CSV table of N, CA and C in Angstrom, one decimal:
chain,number,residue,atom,x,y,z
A,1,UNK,N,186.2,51.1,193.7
A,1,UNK,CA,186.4,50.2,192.6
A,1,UNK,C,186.9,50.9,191.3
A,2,UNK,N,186.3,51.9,190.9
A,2,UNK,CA,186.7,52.7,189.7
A,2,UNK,C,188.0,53.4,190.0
A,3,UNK,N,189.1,53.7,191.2
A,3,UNK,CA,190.2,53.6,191.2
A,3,UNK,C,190.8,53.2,191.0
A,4,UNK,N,190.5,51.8,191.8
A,4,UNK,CA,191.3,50.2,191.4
A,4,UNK,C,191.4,50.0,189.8
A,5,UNK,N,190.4,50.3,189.1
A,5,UNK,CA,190.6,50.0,187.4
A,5,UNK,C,191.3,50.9,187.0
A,6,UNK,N,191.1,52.1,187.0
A,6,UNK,CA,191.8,53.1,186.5
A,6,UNK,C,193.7,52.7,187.0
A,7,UNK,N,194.0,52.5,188.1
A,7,UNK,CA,195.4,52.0,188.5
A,7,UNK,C,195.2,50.8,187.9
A,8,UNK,N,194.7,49.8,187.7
A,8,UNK,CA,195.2,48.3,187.0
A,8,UNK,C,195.5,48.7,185.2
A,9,UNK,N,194.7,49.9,185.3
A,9,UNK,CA,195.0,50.4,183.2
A,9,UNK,C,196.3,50.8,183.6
A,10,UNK,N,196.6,52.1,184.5
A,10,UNK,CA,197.8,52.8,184.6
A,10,UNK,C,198.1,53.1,185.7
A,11,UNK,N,199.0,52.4,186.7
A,11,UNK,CA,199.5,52.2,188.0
A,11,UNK,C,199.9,53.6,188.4
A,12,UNK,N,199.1,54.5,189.3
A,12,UNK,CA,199.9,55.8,188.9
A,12,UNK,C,199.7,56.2,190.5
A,13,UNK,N,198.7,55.3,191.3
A,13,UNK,CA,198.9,55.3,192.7
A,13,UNK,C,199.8,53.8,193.5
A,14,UNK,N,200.2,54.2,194.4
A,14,UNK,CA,201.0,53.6,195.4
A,14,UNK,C,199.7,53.0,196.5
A,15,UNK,N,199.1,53.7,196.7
A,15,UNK,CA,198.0,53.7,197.8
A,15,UNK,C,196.6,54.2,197.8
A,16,UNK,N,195.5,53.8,197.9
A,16,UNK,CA,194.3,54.3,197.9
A,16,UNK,C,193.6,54.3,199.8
A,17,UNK,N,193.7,54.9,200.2
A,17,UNK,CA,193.4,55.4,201.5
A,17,UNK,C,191.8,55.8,201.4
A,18,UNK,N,191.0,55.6,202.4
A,18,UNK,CA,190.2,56.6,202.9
A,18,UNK,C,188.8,56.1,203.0
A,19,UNK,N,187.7,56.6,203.2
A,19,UNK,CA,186.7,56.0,203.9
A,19,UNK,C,185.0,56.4,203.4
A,20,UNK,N,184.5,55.7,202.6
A,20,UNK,CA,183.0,56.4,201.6
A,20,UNK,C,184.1,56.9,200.2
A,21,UNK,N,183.4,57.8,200.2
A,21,UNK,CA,183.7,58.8,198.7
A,21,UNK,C,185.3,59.7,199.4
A,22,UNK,N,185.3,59.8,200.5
A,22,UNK,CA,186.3,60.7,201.0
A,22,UNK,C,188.0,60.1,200.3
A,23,UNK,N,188.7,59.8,199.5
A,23,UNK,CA,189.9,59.1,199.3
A,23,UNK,C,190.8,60.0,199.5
A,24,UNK,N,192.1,59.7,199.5
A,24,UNK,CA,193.4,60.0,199.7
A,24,UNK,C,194.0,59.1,198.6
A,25,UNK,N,194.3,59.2,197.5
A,25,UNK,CA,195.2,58.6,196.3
A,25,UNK,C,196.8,59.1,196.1
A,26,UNK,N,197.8,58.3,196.8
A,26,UNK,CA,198.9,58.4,196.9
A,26,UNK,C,199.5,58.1,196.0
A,27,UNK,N,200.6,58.9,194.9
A,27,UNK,CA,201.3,59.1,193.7
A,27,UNK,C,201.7,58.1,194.1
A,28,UNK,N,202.4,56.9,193.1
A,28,UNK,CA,203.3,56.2,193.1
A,28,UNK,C,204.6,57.0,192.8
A,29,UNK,N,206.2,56.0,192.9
A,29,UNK,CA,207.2,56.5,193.1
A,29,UNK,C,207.2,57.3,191.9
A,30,UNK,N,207.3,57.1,190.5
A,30,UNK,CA,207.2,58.0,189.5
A,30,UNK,C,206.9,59.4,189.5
A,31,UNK,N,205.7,59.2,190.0
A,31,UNK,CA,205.1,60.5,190.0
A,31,UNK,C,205.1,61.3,191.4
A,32,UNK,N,205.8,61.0,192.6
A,32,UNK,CA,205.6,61.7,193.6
A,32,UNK,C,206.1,63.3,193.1
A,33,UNK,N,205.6,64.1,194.1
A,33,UNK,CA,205.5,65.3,194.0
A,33,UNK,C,204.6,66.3,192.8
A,34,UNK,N,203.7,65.6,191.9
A,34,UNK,CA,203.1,66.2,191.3
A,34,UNK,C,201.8,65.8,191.7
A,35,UNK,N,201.4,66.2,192.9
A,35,UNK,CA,199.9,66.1,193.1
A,35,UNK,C,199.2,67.2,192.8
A,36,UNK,N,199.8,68.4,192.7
A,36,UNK,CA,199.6,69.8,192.1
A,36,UNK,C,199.0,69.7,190.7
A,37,UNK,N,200.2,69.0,190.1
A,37,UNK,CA,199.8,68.8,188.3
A,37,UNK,C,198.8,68.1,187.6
A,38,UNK,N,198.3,67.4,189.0
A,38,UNK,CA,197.2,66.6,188.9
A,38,UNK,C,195.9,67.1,189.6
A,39,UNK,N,196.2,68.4,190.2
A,39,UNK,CA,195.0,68.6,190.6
A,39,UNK,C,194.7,69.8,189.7
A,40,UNK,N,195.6,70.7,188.7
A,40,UNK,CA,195.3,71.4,187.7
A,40,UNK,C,194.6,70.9,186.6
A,41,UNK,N,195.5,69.7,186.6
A,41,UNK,CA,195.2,69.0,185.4
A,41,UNK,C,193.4,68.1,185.4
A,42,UNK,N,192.9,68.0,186.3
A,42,UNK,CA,191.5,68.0,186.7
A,42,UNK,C,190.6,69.3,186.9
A,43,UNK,N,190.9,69.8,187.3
A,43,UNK,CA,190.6,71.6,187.2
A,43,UNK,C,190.1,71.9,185.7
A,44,UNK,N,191.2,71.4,184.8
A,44,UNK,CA,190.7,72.1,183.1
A,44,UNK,C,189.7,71.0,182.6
A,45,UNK,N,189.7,69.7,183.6
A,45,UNK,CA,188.6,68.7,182.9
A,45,UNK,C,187.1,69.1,183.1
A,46,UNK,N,187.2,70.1,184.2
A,46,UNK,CA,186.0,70.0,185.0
A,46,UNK,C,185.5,69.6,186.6
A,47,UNK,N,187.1,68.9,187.1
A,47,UNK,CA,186.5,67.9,188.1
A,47,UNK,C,187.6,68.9,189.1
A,48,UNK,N,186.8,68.8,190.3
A,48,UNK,CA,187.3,69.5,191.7
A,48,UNK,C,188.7,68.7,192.0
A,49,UNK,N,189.3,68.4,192.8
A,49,UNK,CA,190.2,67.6,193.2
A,49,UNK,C,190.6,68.3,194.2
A,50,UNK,N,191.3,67.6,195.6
A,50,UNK,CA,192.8,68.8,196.4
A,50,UNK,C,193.2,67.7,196.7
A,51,UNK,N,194.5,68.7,197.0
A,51,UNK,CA,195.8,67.9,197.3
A,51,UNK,C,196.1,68.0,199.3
A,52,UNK,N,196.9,66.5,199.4
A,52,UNK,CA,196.5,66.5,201.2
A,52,UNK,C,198.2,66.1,200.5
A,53,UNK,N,198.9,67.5,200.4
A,53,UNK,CA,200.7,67.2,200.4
A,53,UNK,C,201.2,66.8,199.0
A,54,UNK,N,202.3,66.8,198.6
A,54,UNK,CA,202.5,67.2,197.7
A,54,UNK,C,202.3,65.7,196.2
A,55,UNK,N,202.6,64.4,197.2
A,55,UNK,CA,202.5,63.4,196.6
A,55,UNK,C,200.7,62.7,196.6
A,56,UNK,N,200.0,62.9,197.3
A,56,UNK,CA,198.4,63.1,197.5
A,56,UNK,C,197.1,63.5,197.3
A,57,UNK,N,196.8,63.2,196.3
A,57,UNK,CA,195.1,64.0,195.4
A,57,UNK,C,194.3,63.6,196.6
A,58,UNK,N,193.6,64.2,197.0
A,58,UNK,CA,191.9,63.8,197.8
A,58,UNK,C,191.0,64.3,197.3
A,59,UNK,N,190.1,63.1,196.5
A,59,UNK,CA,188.7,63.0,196.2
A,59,UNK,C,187.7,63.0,197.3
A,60,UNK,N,187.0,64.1,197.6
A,60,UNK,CA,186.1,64.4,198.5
A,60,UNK,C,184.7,65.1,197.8
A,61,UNK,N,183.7,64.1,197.1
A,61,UNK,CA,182.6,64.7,196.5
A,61,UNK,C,181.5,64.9,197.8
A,62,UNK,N,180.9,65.4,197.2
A,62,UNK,CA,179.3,65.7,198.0
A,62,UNK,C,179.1,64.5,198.1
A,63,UNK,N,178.3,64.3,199.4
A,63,UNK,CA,177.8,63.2,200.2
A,63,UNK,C,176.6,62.8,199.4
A,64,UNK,N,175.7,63.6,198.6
A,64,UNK,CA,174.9,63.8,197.7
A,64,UNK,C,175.2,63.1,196.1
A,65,UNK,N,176.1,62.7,196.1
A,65,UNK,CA,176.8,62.5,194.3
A,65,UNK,C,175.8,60.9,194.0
A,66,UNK,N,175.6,61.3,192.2
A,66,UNK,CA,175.1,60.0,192.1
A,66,UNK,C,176.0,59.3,191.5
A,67,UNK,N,175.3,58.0,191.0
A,67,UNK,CA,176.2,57.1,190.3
A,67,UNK,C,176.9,57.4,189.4
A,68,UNK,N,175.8,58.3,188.2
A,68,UNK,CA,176.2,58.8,187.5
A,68,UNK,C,177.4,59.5,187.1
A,69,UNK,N,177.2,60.6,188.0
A,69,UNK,CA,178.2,61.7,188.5
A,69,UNK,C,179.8,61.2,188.8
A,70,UNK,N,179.9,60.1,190.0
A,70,UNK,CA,180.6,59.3,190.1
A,70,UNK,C,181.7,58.8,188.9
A,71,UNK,N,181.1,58.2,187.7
A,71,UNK,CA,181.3,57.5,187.0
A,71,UNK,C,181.9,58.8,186.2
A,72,UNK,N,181.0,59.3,186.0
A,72,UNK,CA,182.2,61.2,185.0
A,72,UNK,C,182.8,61.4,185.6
A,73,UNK,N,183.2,61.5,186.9
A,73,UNK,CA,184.3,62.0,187.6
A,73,UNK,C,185.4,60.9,187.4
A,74,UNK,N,185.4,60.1,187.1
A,74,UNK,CA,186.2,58.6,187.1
A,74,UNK,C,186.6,58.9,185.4
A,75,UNK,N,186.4,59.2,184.7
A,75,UNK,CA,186.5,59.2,183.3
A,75,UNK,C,186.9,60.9,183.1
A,76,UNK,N,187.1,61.8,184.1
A,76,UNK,CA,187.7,62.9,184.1
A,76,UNK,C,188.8,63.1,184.3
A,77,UNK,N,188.7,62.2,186.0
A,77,UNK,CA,190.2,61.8,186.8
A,77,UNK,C,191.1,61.2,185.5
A,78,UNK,N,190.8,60.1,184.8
A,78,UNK,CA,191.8,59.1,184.1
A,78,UNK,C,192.1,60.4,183.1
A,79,UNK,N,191.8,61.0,182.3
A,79,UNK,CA,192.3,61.7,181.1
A,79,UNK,C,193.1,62.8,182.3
A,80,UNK,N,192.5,63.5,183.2
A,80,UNK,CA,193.6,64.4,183.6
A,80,UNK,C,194.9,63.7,184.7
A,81,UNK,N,194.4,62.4,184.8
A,81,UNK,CA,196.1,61.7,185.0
A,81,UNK,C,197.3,61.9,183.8
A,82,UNK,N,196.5,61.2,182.8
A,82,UNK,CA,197.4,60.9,181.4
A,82,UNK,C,198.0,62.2,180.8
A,83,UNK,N,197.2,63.5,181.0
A,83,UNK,CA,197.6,65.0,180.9
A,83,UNK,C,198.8,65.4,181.8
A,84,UNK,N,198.7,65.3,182.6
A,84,UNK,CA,199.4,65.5,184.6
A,84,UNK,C,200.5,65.1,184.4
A,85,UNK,N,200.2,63.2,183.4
A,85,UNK,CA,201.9,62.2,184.4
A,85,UNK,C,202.5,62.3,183.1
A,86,UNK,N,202.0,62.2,181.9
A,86,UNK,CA,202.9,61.9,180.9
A,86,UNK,C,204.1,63.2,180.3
Protein backbone atom coordinates (compact mmCIF):
# COMPACT_ATOMS: atom_id res chain seq x y z
CA UNK A 1 0.00 0.00 0.00
CA UNK A 2 2.78 2.59 0.76
CA UNK A 3 3.93 1.99 -2.93
CA UNK A 4 0.64 2.54 -4.30
CA UNK A 5 0.69 6.17 -2.47
CA UNK A 6 4.02 6.96 -3.18
CA UNK A 7 3.02 6.24 -7.27
CA UNK A 8 -0.51 8.04 -6.89
CA UNK A 9 1.99 11.32 -5.43
CA UNK A 10 4.45 10.48 -8.38
CA UNK A 11 3.64 7.84 -11.02
CA UNK A 12 7.25 6.69 -11.46
CA UNK A 13 6.28 2.76 -11.60
CA UNK A 14 4.45 0.98 -14.47
CA UNK A 15 4.09 -2.15 -12.34
CA UNK A 16 4.29 -3.37 -8.78
CA UNK A 17 4.94 -7.13 -8.94
CA UNK A 18 5.72 -9.55 -6.19
CA UNK A 19 4.70 -11.39 -3.15
CA UNK A 20 4.97 -10.26 1.05
CA UNK A 21 7.72 -7.60 1.41
CA UNK A 22 9.64 -9.30 -1.65
CA UNK A 23 8.46 -6.49 -4.69
CA UNK A 24 9.69 -5.96 -8.05
CA UNK A 25 8.83 -2.08 -8.90
CA UNK A 26 8.94 -1.58 -12.61
CA UNK A 27 10.08 2.09 -13.97
CA UNK A 28 7.52 3.58 -15.87
CA UNK A 29 8.17 4.61 -19.55
CA UNK A 30 10.00 7.86 -18.48
CA UNK A 31 12.28 6.49 -16.47
CA UNK A 32 13.06 3.06 -17.91
CA UNK A 33 16.66 2.19 -17.65
CA UNK A 34 17.60 4.04 -14.55
CA UNK A 35 16.97 1.41 -12.02
CA UNK A 36 20.72 1.80 -11.28
CA UNK A 37 20.15 5.57 -10.37
CA UNK A 38 17.67 4.56 -8.20
CA UNK A 39 19.24 2.10 -6.50
CA UNK A 40 22.38 4.55 -5.74
CA UNK A 41 20.14 7.01 -5.15
CA UNK A 42 18.71 4.95 -2.07
CA UNK A 43 22.10 3.73 -1.13
CA UNK A 44 23.05 7.65 -0.01
CA UNK A 45 19.52 7.63 1.93
CA UNK A 46 20.32 4.78 3.82
CA UNK A 47 18.02 2.12 2.34
CA UNK A 48 19.33 -1.20 0.60
CA UNK A 49 17.58 -1.65 -2.69
CA UNK A 50 18.71 -4.08 -6.07
CA UNK A 51 18.01 -3.98 -9.19
CA UNK A 52 16.24 -7.31 -11.16
CA UNK A 53 17.41 -5.43 -14.87
CA UNK A 54 17.84 -2.37 -15.80
CA UNK A 55 14.21 -0.88 -15.67
CA UNK A 56 13.44 -2.86 -12.05
CA UNK A 57 14.25 -1.91 -8.29
CA UNK A 58 13.55 -5.05 -5.89
CA UNK A 59 12.52 -4.32 -2.47
CA UNK A 60 13.48 -7.42 -0.47
CA UNK A 61 13.61 -6.55 3.39
CA UNK A 62 14.21 -9.03 6.21
CA UNK A 63 11.36 -11.19 6.87
CA UNK A 64 11.91 -9.70 10.38
CA UNK A 65 11.13 -5.84 9.43
CA UNK A 66 8.76 -3.92 11.60
CA UNK A 67 6.10 -1.54 10.82
CA UNK A 68 8.15 0.93 11.79
CA UNK A 69 11.08 0.21 9.73
CA UNK A 70 8.73 -0.36 6.83
CA UNK A 71 7.38 3.02 7.02
CA UNK A 72 11.29 4.69 6.95
CA UNK A 73 11.97 2.73 4.16
CA UNK A 74 8.87 4.12 2.32
CA UNK A 75 9.89 7.77 3.16
CA UNK A 76 13.55 6.93 2.06
CA UNK A 77 12.44 5.22 -1.16
CA UNK A 78 10.23 8.49 -2.09
CA UNK A 79 13.09 11.18 -1.57
CA UNK A 80 15.66 8.84 -3.35
CA UNK A 81 13.02 8.54 -6.29
CA UNK A 82 12.77 12.46 -6.52
CA UNK A 83 16.89 12.53 -6.35
CA UNK A 84 17.20 9.44 -9.09
CA UNK A 85 14.13 10.72 -11.70
CA UNK A 86 14.32 14.40 -11.64
Amino acid sequence: EGLKAINARRPVFADLRGEGVWIGCELAEPWRGKAFAVMQAAGDAGLLVLMAGPDVVRIAPSLVISLDEILEGLTRLEAALERALN
